[in-house]
Tab-separated table of C-alpha atoms and ligand atoms in Angstrom:
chain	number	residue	atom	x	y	z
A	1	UNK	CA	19.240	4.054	0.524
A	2	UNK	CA	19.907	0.215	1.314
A	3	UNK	CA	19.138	-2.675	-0.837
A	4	UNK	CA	17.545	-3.845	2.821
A	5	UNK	CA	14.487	-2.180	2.302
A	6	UNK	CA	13.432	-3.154	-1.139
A	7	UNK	CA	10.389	-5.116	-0.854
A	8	UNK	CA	8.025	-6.783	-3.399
A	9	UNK	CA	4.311	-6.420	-2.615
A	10	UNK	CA	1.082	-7.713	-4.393
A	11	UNK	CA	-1.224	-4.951	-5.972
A	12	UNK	CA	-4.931	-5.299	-7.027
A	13	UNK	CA	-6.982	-3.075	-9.271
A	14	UNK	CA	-10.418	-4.781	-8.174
A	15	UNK	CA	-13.509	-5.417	-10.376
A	16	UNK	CA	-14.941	-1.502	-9.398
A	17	UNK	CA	-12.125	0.044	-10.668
A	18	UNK	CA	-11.350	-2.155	-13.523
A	19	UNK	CA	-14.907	-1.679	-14.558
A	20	UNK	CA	-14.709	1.802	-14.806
A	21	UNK	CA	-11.687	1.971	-16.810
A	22	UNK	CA	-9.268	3.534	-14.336
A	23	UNK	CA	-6.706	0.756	-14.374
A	24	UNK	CA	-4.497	2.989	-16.666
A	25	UNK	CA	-4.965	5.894	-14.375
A	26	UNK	CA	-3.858	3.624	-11.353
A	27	UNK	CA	-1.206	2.096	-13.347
A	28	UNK	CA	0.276	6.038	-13.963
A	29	UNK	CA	-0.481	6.440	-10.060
A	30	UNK	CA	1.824	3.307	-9.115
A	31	UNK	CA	4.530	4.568	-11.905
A	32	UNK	CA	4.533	7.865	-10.635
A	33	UNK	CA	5.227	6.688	-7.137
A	34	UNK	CA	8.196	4.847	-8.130
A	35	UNK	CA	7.328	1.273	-7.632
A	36	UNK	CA	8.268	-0.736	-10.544
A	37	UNK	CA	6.268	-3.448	-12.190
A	38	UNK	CA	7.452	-6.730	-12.089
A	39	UNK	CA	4.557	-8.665	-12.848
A	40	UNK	CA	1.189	-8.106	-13.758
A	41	UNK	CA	-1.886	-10.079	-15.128
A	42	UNK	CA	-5.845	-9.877	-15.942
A	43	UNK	CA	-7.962	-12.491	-14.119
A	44	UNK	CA	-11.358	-12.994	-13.554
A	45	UNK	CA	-11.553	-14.974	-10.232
A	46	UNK	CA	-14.189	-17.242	-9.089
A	47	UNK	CA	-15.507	-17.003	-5.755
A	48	UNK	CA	-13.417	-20.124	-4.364
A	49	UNK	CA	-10.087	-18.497	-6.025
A	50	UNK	CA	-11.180	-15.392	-4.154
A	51	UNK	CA	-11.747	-16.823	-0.959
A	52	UNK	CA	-8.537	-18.090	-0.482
A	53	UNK	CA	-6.828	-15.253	-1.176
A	54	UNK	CA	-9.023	-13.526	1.326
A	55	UNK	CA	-8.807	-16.749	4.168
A	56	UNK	CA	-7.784	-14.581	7.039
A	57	UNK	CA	-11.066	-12.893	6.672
A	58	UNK	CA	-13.302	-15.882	6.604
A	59	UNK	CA	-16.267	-15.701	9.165
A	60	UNK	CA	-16.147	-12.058	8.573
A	61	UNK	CA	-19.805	-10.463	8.172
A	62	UNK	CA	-18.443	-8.749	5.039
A	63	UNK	CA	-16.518	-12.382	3.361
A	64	UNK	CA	-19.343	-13.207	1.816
A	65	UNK	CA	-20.225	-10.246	-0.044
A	66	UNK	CA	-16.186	-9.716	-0.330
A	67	UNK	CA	-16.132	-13.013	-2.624
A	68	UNK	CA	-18.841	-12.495	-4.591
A	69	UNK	CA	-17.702	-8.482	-5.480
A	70	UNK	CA	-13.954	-9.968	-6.252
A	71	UNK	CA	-15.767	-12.891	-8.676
A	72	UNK	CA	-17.843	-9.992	-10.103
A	73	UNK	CA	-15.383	-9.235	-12.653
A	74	UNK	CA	-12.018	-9.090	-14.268
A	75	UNK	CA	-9.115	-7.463	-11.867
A	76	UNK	CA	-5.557	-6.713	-12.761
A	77	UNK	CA	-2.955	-8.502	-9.801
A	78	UNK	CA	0.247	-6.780	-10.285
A	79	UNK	CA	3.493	-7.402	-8.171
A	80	UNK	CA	5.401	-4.470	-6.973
A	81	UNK	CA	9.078	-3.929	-6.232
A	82	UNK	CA	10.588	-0.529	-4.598
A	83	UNK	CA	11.905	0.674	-1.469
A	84	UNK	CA	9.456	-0.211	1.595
A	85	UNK	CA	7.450	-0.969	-1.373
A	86	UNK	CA	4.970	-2.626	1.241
A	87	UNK	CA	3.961	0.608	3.439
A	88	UNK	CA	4.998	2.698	0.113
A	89	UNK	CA	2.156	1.312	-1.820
A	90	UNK	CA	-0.365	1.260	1.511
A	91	UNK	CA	0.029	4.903	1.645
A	92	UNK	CA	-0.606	5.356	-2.204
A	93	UNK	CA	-3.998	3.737	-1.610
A	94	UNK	CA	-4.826	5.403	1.441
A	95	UNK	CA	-7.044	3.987	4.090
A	96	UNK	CA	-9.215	0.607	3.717
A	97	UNK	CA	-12.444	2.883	4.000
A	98	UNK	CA	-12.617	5.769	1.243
A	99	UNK	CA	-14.368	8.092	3.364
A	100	UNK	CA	-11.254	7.749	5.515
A	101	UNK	CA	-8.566	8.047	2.687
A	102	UNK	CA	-6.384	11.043	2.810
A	103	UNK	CA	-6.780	13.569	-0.516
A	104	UNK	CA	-4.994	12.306	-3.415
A	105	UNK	CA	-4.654	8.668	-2.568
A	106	UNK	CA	-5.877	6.152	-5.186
A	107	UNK	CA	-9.192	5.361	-2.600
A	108	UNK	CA	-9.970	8.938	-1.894
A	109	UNK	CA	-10.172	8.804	-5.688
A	110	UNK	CA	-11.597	6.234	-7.217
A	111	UNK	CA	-13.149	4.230	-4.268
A	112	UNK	CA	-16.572	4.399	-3.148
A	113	UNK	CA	-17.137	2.743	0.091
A	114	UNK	CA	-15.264	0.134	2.158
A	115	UNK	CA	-16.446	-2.804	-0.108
A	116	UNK	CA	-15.611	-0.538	-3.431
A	117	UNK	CA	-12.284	0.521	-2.555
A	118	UNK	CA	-10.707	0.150	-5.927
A	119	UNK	CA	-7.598	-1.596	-4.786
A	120	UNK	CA	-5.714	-3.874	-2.676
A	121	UNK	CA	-2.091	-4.151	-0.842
A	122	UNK	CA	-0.328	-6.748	1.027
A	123	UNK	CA	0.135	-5.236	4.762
A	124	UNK	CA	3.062	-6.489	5.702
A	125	UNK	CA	6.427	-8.860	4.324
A	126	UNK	CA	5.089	-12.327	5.224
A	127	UNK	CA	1.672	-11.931	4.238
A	128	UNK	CA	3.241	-10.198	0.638
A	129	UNK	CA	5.029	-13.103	0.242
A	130	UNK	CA	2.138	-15.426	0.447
A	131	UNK	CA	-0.214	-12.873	-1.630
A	132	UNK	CA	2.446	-13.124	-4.583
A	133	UNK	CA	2.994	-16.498	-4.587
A	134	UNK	CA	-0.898	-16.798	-4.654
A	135	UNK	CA	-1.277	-15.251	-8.185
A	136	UNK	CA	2.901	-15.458	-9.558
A	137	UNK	CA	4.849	-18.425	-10.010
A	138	UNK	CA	8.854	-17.496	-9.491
A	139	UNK	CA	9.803	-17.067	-12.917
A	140	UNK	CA	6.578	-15.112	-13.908
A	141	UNK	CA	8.466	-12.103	-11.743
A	142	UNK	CA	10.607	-10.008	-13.867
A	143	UNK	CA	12.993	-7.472	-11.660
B	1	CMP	P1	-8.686	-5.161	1.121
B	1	CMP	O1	-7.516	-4.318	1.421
B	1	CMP	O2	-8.777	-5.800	-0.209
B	1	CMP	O3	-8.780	-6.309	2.241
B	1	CMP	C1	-10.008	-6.921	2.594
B	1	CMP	C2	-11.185	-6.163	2.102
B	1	CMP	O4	-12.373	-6.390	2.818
B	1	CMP	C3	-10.930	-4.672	2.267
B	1	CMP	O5	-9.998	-4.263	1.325
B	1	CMP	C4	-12.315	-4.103	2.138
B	1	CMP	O6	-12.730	-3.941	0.803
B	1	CMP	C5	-13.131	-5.202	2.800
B	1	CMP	N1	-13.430	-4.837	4.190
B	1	CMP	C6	-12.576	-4.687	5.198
B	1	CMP	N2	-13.215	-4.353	6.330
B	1	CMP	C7	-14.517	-4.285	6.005
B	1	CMP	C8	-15.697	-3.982	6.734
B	1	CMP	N3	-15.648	-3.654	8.033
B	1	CMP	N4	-16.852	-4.002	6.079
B	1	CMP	C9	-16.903	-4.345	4.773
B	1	CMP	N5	-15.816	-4.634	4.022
B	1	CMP	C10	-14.645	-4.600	4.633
């Protein structure tokens, strides 16, 4: 396969799934699906830390309620490196909405409805790019 289609993409476990413990089970999910780890951290946002990340969605009827869930507790960020890591990992997560997640995608199980869906993904290469340099400086990525 090309080097042209390795891609880096940011990964969240959010505050429902890190609550529950299952970051080690995700963490064996992402392994398993052969994306490597090239960064990862634990951070506990605040709502303003939050909101940027999640800009584009601002005058949303669900921002609010986004911000304060993401604020609610700690999360793992975790950048991701693989081929077409970007629709790679968006496929390992399975649909935005749980009830709409295919069977044996992280949201199918571990998410509980569309504001509990366990995890995040960039959705495409410029937007990645922006969502890793929101939570990694350069030399914090290790390939
Ligand atoms: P995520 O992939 O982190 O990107 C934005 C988040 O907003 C999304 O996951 C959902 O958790 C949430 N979201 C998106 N659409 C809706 C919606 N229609 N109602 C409530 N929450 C939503």
């Amino acid at each position: 396969m090309s080097d042209q289609n390795v891609q880096r993409t940011l990964a969240i476990i959010k505050p429902d799934a890190f609550g529950k413990k299952l970051s080690g089970k995700i963490i064996d999910i992402i392994e398993n699906a052969g994306l490597s780890i090239i960064g990862l951290k634990v951070l506990r946002l605040t709502a303003e830390k939050a909101g940027g990340f999640y800009a584009v969605h601002k005058g949303k009827p669900f921002y609010d309620s986004l911000l304060e869930f993401m604020s609610s507790g700690k999360i793992i960020v975790l950048a991701l490196e693989g081929t077409d890591a970007i629709n790679h990992w968006r496929s390992v997560m399975g649909a935005t909405d749980p009830a709409k997640a295919e069977e044996g995608t992280i949201r199918k199980l571990y998410g509980t409805r569309i504001e509990r869906n366990a995890c995040h993904g960039s959705d495409a290469p410029e937007t990645a790019e922006v969502e890793l340099n929101y939570f990694f400086k350069p030399e914090e990525l290790v390939p």
